[in-house]
mmCIF file of C-alpha atoms in Angstrom:
data_model
loop_
_atom_site.group_PDB
_atom_site.id
_atom_site.type_symbol
_atom_site.label_atom_id
_atom_site.label_comp_id
_atom_site.label_asym_id
_atom_site.label_seq_id
_atom_site.Cartn_x
_atom_site.Cartn_y
_atom_site.Cartn_z
ATOM 1 C CA MET N 931 -7.421 -3.773 9.048
ATOM 2 C CA ALA N 932 -5.291 -6.754 8.569
ATOM 3 C CA GLU N 933 -1.700 -6.107 9.306
ATOM 4 C CA VAL N 934 0.379 -4.753 6.485
ATOM 5 C CA TRP N 935 3.391 -7.699 6.027
ATOM 6 C CA PHE N 936 5.030 -6.227 3.217
ATOM 7 C CA ASP N 937 4.972 -1.986 2.682
ATOM 8 C CA ALA N 938 7.283 -0.466 0.163
ATOM 9 C CA HIS N 939 7.124 3.219 -0.273
ATOM 10 C CA HIS N 940 8.863 4.949 -3.067
ATOM 11 C CA VAL N 941 11.387 2.103 -3.037
ATOM 12 C CA GLU N 942 14.059 2.266 -5.976
ATOM 13 C CA ALA N 943 16.313 -0.903 -6.377
ATOM 14 C CA TRP N 944 19.241 -1.954 -8.946
ATOM 15 C CA LEU N 945 20.608 -4.792 -10.465
ATOM 16 C CA SER N 946 23.483 -5.226 -12.413
ATOM 17 C CA GLY N 947 24.576 -1.384 -12.129
ATOM 18 C CA ARG N 948 20.670 -0.446 -13.445
ATOM 19 C CA PRO N 949 17.372 0.386 -11.906
ATOM 20 C CA VAL N 950 15.072 -2.190 -11.807
ATOM 21 C CA ILE N 951 12.266 -0.525 -9.991
ATOM 22 C CA SER N 952 11.795 3.227 -9.457
ATOM 23 C CA ASN N 953 9.452 5.080 -6.964
ATOM 24 C CA PHE N 954 7.884 1.507 -6.149
ATOM 25 C CA SER N 955 4.978 1.136 -3.771
ATOM 26 C CA LEU N 956 2.904 -1.402 -2.684
ATOM 27 C CA GLN N 957 1.254 -3.005 0.544
ATOM 28 C CA LEU N 958 0.539 -6.343 1.606
ATOM 29 C CA ARG N 959 -1.650 -7.582 4.048
ATOM 30 C CA LEU N 960 -2.092 -10.711 6.016
ATOM 31 C CA GLY N 961 -5.246 -13.211 5.173
ATOM 32 C CA GLU N 962 -5.293 -11.319 1.450
ATOM 33 C CA SER N 963 -4.458 -13.972 -0.838
ATOM 34 C CA THR N 964 -2.990 -12.134 -4.186
ATOM 35 C CA THR N 965 -1.803 -12.632 -7.614
ATOM 36 C CA VAL N 966 0.809 -10.644 -9.305
ATOM 37 C CA LEU N 967 0.657 -10.493 -12.864
ATOM 38 C CA GLY N 968 2.413 -9.199 -15.221
ATOM 39 C CA PRO N 969 4.469 -9.615 -18.574
ATOM 40 C CA ASN N 970 8.252 -10.930 -19.121
ATOM 41 C CA GLY N 971 10.211 -8.292 -17.621
ATOM 42 C CA ALA N 972 7.464 -6.233 -15.613
ATOM 43 C CA GLY N 973 9.737 -6.181 -12.445
ATOM 44 C CA LYS N 974 7.824 -9.601 -10.908
ATOM 45 C CA SER N 975 11.415 -11.733 -9.943
ATOM 46 C CA THR N 976 12.506 -7.886 -8.644
ATOM 47 C CA LEU N 977 9.442 -7.863 -6.240
ATOM 48 C CA VAL N 978 10.269 -11.731 -5.001
ATOM 49 C CA LYS N 979 13.605 -10.747 -4.634
ATOM 50 C CA LEU N 980 12.669 -7.787 -2.132
ATOM 51 C CA ILE N 981 10.549 -10.021 -0.258
ATOM 52 C CA GLU N 982 12.974 -12.665 0.410
ATOM 53 C CA ARG N 983 15.670 -9.944 0.971
ATOM 54 C CA SER N 984 18.037 -11.317 -1.655
ATOM 55 C CA LEU N 985 17.813 -7.499 -3.055
ATOM 56 C CA HIS N 986 18.299 -4.321 -1.076
ATOM 57 C CA PRO N 987 16.327 -1.417 -2.107
ATOM 58 C CA ILE N 988 18.618 2.314 -2.428
ATOM 59 C CA VAL N 989 18.614 3.928 0.991
ATOM 60 C CA ALA N 990 16.706 7.107 0.533
ATOM 61 C CA PRO N 991 15.047 9.696 3.051
ATOM 62 C CA ARG N 992 11.553 9.462 1.666
ATOM 63 C CA SER N 993 11.776 5.712 1.025
ATOM 64 C CA HIS N 994 11.242 2.526 3.223
ATOM 65 C CA LEU N 995 10.691 -1.136 2.794
ATOM 66 C CA ARG N 996 9.101 -3.247 5.976
ATOM 67 C CA LEU N 997 8.534 -6.887 6.241
ATOM 68 C CA PHE N 998 5.939 -7.761 9.031
ATOM 69 C CA GLY N 999 6.404 -3.722 10.465
ATOM 70 C CA SER N 1000 10.205 -3.970 10.347
ATOM 71 C CA SER N 1001 12.744 -2.285 8.411
ATOM 72 C CA THR N 1002 15.719 -4.581 9.707
ATOM 73 C CA VAL N 1003 14.869 -8.227 9.507
ATOM 74 C CA ASN N 1004 16.226 -10.998 10.790
ATOM 75 C CA LEU N 1005 16.605 -13.920 8.196
ATOM 76 C CA TRP N 1006 15.728 -16.746 10.541
ATOM 77 C CA GLN N 1007 12.925 -15.097 12.065
ATOM 78 C CA LEU N 1008 11.779 -14.329 8.675
ATOM 79 C CA ARG N 1009 11.592 -17.772 7.489
ATOM 80 C CA ARG N 1010 9.408 -18.705 9.979
ATOM 81 C CA ARG N 1011 6.437 -16.195 8.921
ATOM 82 C CA LEU N 1012 7.588 -16.160 5.263
ATOM 83 C CA GLY N 1013 8.089 -18.861 2.898
ATOM 84 C CA VAL N 1014 9.408 -18.409 -0.810
ATOM 85 C CA VAL N 1015 9.358 -21.109 -3.371
ATOM 86 C CA ASN N 1016 10.839 -20.657 -6.821
ATOM 87 C CA SER N 1017 12.307 -22.981 -9.472
ATOM 88 C CA GLU N 1018 15.785 -22.108 -8.967
ATOM 89 C CA LEU N 1019 15.975 -23.604 -5.366
ATOM 90 C CA GLU N 1020 14.637 -27.308 -6.673
ATOM 91 C CA THR N 1021 18.479 -27.500 -8.655
ATOM 92 C CA ARG N 1022 20.104 -27.037 -5.435
ATOM 93 C CA PHE N 1023 19.084 -30.433 -3.784
ATOM 94 C CA PRO N 1024 21.092 -33.803 -4.016
ATOM 95 C CA VAL N 1025 19.272 -36.321 -6.334
ATOM 96 C CA MET N 1026 19.700 -39.169 -4.002
ATOM 97 C CA ILE N 1027 17.702 -37.549 -0.683
ATOM 98 C CA SER N 1028 14.401 -38.446 0.058
ATOM 99 C CA ALA N 1029 11.853 -36.122 -0.445
ATOM 100 C CA LEU N 1030 11.448 -36.270 3.587
ATOM 101 C CA GLU N 1031 14.519 -35.154 3.745
ATOM 102 C CA VAL N 1032 14.217 -32.198 1.394
ATOM 103 C CA VAL N 1033 11.154 -30.881 3.675
ATOM 104 C CA LEU N 1034 12.937 -31.629 6.600
ATOM 105 C CA SER N 1035 16.029 -29.849 5.610
ATOM 106 C CA GLY N 1036 13.762 -26.869 5.366
ATOM 107 C CA LEU N 1037 13.571 -26.970 9.373
ATOM 108 C CA PHE N 1038 17.261 -25.976 9.230
ATOM 109 C CA GLY N 1039 17.415 -23.608 6.144
ATOM 110 C CA SER N 1040 20.011 -26.453 4.814
ATOM 111 C CA MET N 1041 20.037 -28.433 1.437
ATOM 112 C CA ARG N 1042 20.122 -31.980 3.492
ATOM 113 C CA LEU N 1043 20.112 -33.071 6.948
ATOM 114 C CA GLY N 1044 23.465 -32.679 8.527
ATOM 115 C CA ARG N 1045 25.364 -34.354 11.260
ATOM 116 C CA ASP N 1046 24.183 -31.801 13.803
ATOM 117 C CA GLN N 1047 20.685 -31.400 12.486
ATOM 118 C CA THR N 1048 18.251 -34.162 13.737
ATOM 119 C CA PRO N 1049 14.531 -33.185 13.774
ATOM 120 C CA LEU N 1050 12.525 -34.092 16.781
ATOM 121 C CA PRO N 1051 10.003 -36.962 16.464
ATOM 122 C CA GLU N 1052 7.337 -34.438 16.634
ATOM 123 C CA GLN N 1053 8.913 -32.230 13.794
ATOM 124 C CA ILE N 1054 8.775 -35.544 11.809
ATOM 125 C CA ALA N 1055 5.290 -36.429 12.450
ATOM 126 C CA ALA N 1056 4.147 -33.048 11.804
ATOM 127 C CA THR N 1057 6.299 -33.031 8.656
ATOM 128 C CA ARG N 1058 4.830 -36.254 7.465
ATOM 129 C CA ALA N 1059 1.178 -34.912 8.489
ATOM 130 C CA LEU N 1060 2.074 -31.924 5.742
ATOM 131 C CA LEU N 1061 3.094 -34.151 3.205
ATOM 132 C CA GLU N 1062 -0.186 -35.983 3.922
ATOM 133 C CA ARG N 1063 -2.021 -32.605 3.423
ATOM 134 C CA LEU N 1064 -0.357 -32.005 -0.031
ATOM 135 C CA ASP N 1065 -1.008 -35.541 -1.053
ATOM 136 C CA LEU N 1066 2.891 -36.405 -1.165
ATOM 137 C CA ILE N 1067 2.991 -38.665 1.350
ATOM 138 C CA ALA N 1068 3.330 -41.771 -1.211
ATOM 139 C CA ILE N 1069 6.897 -40.314 -2.575
ATOM 140 C CA ALA N 1070 8.177 -39.443 1.397
ATOM 141 C CA ASP N 1071 10.576 -42.142 0.959
ATOM 142 C CA GLN N 1072 11.585 -41.676 -2.838
ATOM 143 C CA PRO N 1073 14.629 -40.040 -4.075
ATOM 144 C CA PHE N 1074 14.311 -36.429 -4.888
ATOM 145 C CA GLY N 1075 16.255 -37.236 -8.589
ATOM 146 C CA GLN N 1076 13.408 -39.666 -9.490
ATOM 147 C CA LEU N 1077 10.317 -37.253 -9.061
ATOM 148 C CA SER N 1078 8.248 -35.356 -11.526
ATOM 149 C CA ASP N 1079 8.409 -31.748 -12.237
ATOM 150 C CA GLY N 1080 4.992 -31.650 -10.864
ATOM 151 C CA GLN N 1081 6.061 -33.874 -7.775
ATOM 152 C CA ARG N 1082 9.121 -31.622 -7.290
ATOM 153 C CA ARG N 1083 7.200 -28.294 -7.607
ATOM 154 C CA ARG N 1084 4.497 -29.028 -4.812
ATOM 155 C CA LEU N 1085 7.362 -30.942 -2.632
ATOM 156 C CA MET N 1086 9.150 -27.221 -2.521
ATOM 157 C CA MET N 1087 5.733 -25.907 -1.096
ATOM 158 C CA ALA N 1088 5.649 -28.223 1.252
ATOM 159 C CA ARG N 1089 9.260 -27.512 2.283
ATOM 160 C CA ALA N 1090 8.013 -23.768 2.434
ATOM 161 C CA LEU N 1091 5.355 -24.935 4.742
ATOM 162 C CA VAL N 1092 7.513 -26.592 6.993
ATOM 163 C CA HIS N 1093 7.750 -23.849 9.747
ATOM 164 C CA ALA N 1094 3.886 -23.224 9.035
ATOM 165 C CA PRO N 1095 4.485 -19.538 7.927
ATOM 166 C CA GLU N 1096 1.586 -16.830 7.826
ATOM 167 C CA VAL N 1097 2.662 -16.224 4.350
ATOM 168 C CA LEU N 1098 3.728 -18.143 0.990
ATOM 169 C CA VAL N 1099 5.102 -16.582 -2.122
ATOM 170 C CA LEU N 1100 5.406 -18.463 -5.016
ATOM 171 C CA ASP N 1101 7.181 -17.479 -7.978
ATOM 172 C CA GLU N 1102 5.700 -18.583 -11.342
ATOM 173 C CA PRO N 1103 4.638 -21.565 -9.777
ATOM 174 C CA SER N 1104 3.283 -23.112 -13.107
ATOM 175 C CA ARG N 1105 6.552 -23.095 -15.039
ATOM 176 C CA ALA N 1106 7.419 -26.217 -17.094
ATOM 177 C CA LEU N 1107 3.937 -28.141 -15.844
ATOM 178 C CA ASP N 1108 2.229 -30.391 -17.822
ATOM 179 C CA LEU N 1109 -1.470 -29.954 -17.575
ATOM 180 C CA LYS N 1110 -1.600 -32.673 -15.068
ATOM 181 C CA ALA N 1111 0.544 -31.482 -13.267
ATOM 182 C CA CYS N 1112 -0.592 -27.778 -13.308
ATOM 183 C CA HIS N 1113 -4.190 -28.897 -12.306
ATOM 184 C CA GLN N 1114 -2.790 -30.511 -9.344
ATOM 185 C CA LEU N 1115 -0.906 -27.492 -8.419
ATOM 186 C CA LEU N 1116 -3.604 -25.086 -8.806
ATOM 187 C CA GLN N 1117 -5.543 -27.775 -6.392
ATOM 188 C CA THR N 1118 -3.193 -27.304 -3.857
ATOM 189 C CA LEU N 1119 -3.360 -23.620 -4.077
ATOM 190 C CA ARG N 1120 -6.826 -23.488 -3.313
ATOM 191 C CA GLU N 1121 -7.006 -25.879 -0.447
ATOM 192 C CA LEU N 1122 -4.025 -23.598 0.927
ATOM 193 C CA CYS N 1123 -5.670 -20.089 0.147
ATOM 194 C CA ARG N 1124 -8.928 -21.871 2.122
ATOM 195 C CA SER N 1125 -7.323 -23.178 5.168
ATOM 196 C CA GLY N 1126 -5.914 -19.367 5.834
ATOM 197 C CA THR N 1127 -2.213 -19.488 4.367
ATOM 198 C CA THR N 1128 -1.716 -16.030 3.048
ATOM 199 C CA VAL N 1129 -0.437 -16.902 -0.808
ATOM 200 C CA VAL N 1130 0.944 -14.603 -2.998
ATOM 201 C CA GLN N 1131 1.676 -16.202 -6.651
ATOM 202 C CA VAL N 1132 3.697 -14.004 -8.823
ATOM 203 C CA THR N 1133 2.858 -15.291 -12.707
ATOM 204 C CA HIS N 1134 2.530 -14.028 -16.126
ATOM 205 C CA ARG N 1135 -0.308 -16.886 -16.614
ATOM 206 C CA ILE N 1136 -3.959 -15.636 -16.565
ATOM 207 C CA ASP N 1137 -5.386 -19.471 -16.581
ATOM 208 C CA THR N 1138 -3.330 -20.188 -13.011
ATOM 209 C CA ILE N 1139 -5.102 -17.670 -11.320
ATOM 210 C CA VAL N 1140 -6.961 -19.329 -8.675
ATOM 211 C CA PRO N 1141 -11.036 -18.608 -7.820
ATOM 212 C CA GLU N 1142 -9.462 -18.075 -4.011
ATOM 213 C CA MET N 1143 -7.490 -15.193 -5.179
ATOM 214 C CA GLN N 1144 -8.843 -12.181 -3.313
ATOM 215 C CA ARG N 1145 -6.558 -9.158 -5.187
ATOM 216 C CA VAL N 1146 -4.735 -9.145 -8.209
ATOM 217 C CA ILE N 1147 -2.057 -6.607 -8.924
ATOM 218 C CA CYS N 1148 -1.132 -5.711 -12.465
ATOM 219 C CA LEU N 1149 3.041 -5.032 -12.827
ATOM 220 C CA ASN N 1150 4.487 -3.342 -15.988
ATOM 221 C CA ALA N 1151 7.999 -1.854 -16.276
ATOM 222 C CA GLY N 1152 8.595 -1.949 -12.605
ATOM 223 C CA ALA N 1153 5.272 -0.412 -12.070
ATOM 224 C CA VAL N 1154 1.530 -1.171 -10.322
ATOM 225 C CA VAL N 1155 -0.500 -0.178 -13.095
ATOM 226 C CA GLY N 1156 -3.696 -2.328 -12.046
ATOM 227 C CA ASP N 1157 -4.995 -3.232 -8.508
ATOM 228 C CA GLY N 1158 -8.021 -4.767 -8.036
ATOM 229 C CA SER N 1159 -10.394 -7.786 -7.380
ATOM 230 C CA ALA N 1160 -10.085 -10.502 -10.056
ATOM 231 C CA ALA N 1161 -13.540 -9.125 -11.941
ATOM 232 C CA GLU N 1162 -11.962 -5.923 -12.177
ATOM 233 C CA MET N 1163 -8.238 -6.552 -13.229
ATOM 234 C CA LEU N 1164 -8.932 -9.950 -15.530
ATOM 235 C CA THR N 1165 -10.799 -8.109 -18.223
ATOM 236 C CA THR N 1166 -10.240 -8.414 -22.052
ATOM 237 C CA GLU N 1167 -9.619 -4.426 -21.910
ATOM 238 C CA ARG N 1168 -6.880 -4.688 -19.114
ATOM 239 C CA LEU N 1169 -5.366 -7.508 -20.005
ATOM 240 C CA SER N 1170 -5.006 -6.629 -23.669
ATOM 241 C CA THR N 1171 -3.079 -3.449 -22.374
ATOM 242 C CA LEU N 1172 -1.213 -5.322 -19.685
ATOM 243 C CA PHE N 1173 0.383 -7.782 -22.390
ATOM 244 C CA ASN N 1174 0.168 -5.098 -25.370
ATOM 245 C CA THR N 1175 -1.555 -7.604 -27.529
ATOM 246 C CA ASP N 1176 -5.328 -8.059 -28.457
ATOM 247 C CA LEU N 1177 -6.763 -10.516 -26.053
ATOM 248 C CA SER N 1178 -10.003 -11.973 -25.316
ATOM 249 C CA VAL N 1179 -10.848 -13.328 -22.233
ATOM 250 C CA VAL N 1180 -13.258 -16.136 -21.466
ATOM 251 C CA GLU N 1181 -14.350 -17.475 -17.904
ATOM 252 C CA ALA N 1182 -15.679 -21.064 -16.698
ATOM 253 C CA ASN N 1183 -15.729 -22.255 -13.042
ATOM 254 C CA GLY N 1184 -14.272 -19.540 -11.759
ATOM 255 C CA TYR N 1185 -10.899 -19.452 -13.696
ATOM 256 C CA ARG N 1186 -10.222 -17.230 -16.881
ATOM 257 C CA GLN N 1187 -8.485 -18.061 -20.215
ATOM 258 C CA VAL N 1188 -7.412 -15.528 -22.864
ATOM 259 C CA LEU N 1189 -7.493 -16.111 -26.484
ATOM 260 C CA PRO N 1190 -6.631 -13.967 -29.125
ATOM 261 C CA ALA N 1191 -8.620 -11.353 -30.158
#
């Protein structure tokens, strides 16, 4: 079987003095693109924080949290195997640096290139090739502050991919995007899944689950309440229960949408 890159067993974690997940167990495998689906407050953001190690679980005898087989992770080494994209990251870049510099800064884990951070010619060439692949080369020299929301979101994906990580985790990637930008993002997600990148999308939106997603995990109240294929998980009955409202699921071209029942 494929390597387990995320292994949580009976994990408990706290935020702001209260438990946000308890007795949480989940395994994610390389080569298995997955959508983590759930309503607001389901524990999706907590899961992302555990993955990127900005949140640490409570140490307990029968619990463990392992990334790529290790309970103790060097963050720099982790960055080379795992890319994480969230909308908060977009707010941290200087508005005047170029789109190319935003992506190149990912090589050094910084928000811009410092004096001692000079990319090698082959790194610049590889980054330009990545921008070409994601249909962003036309904006490479544009200031970050002048880019649209959709361009910024896809640029963050490029930055996360600059190390060619094995896994790309996207936290609500379609947030605040208009229809065109959302469709461009979905096309990029499809291409990444097809190219062999293990994509993990964390979302509350059923309509952004691309056909290439092999697994759908339903979260609610900090617990896994469903785990299977899209056909098994994205049904009228399951989604009505997950979101606690009467829904009707319609399907077209491999995508699903929900309508009021």
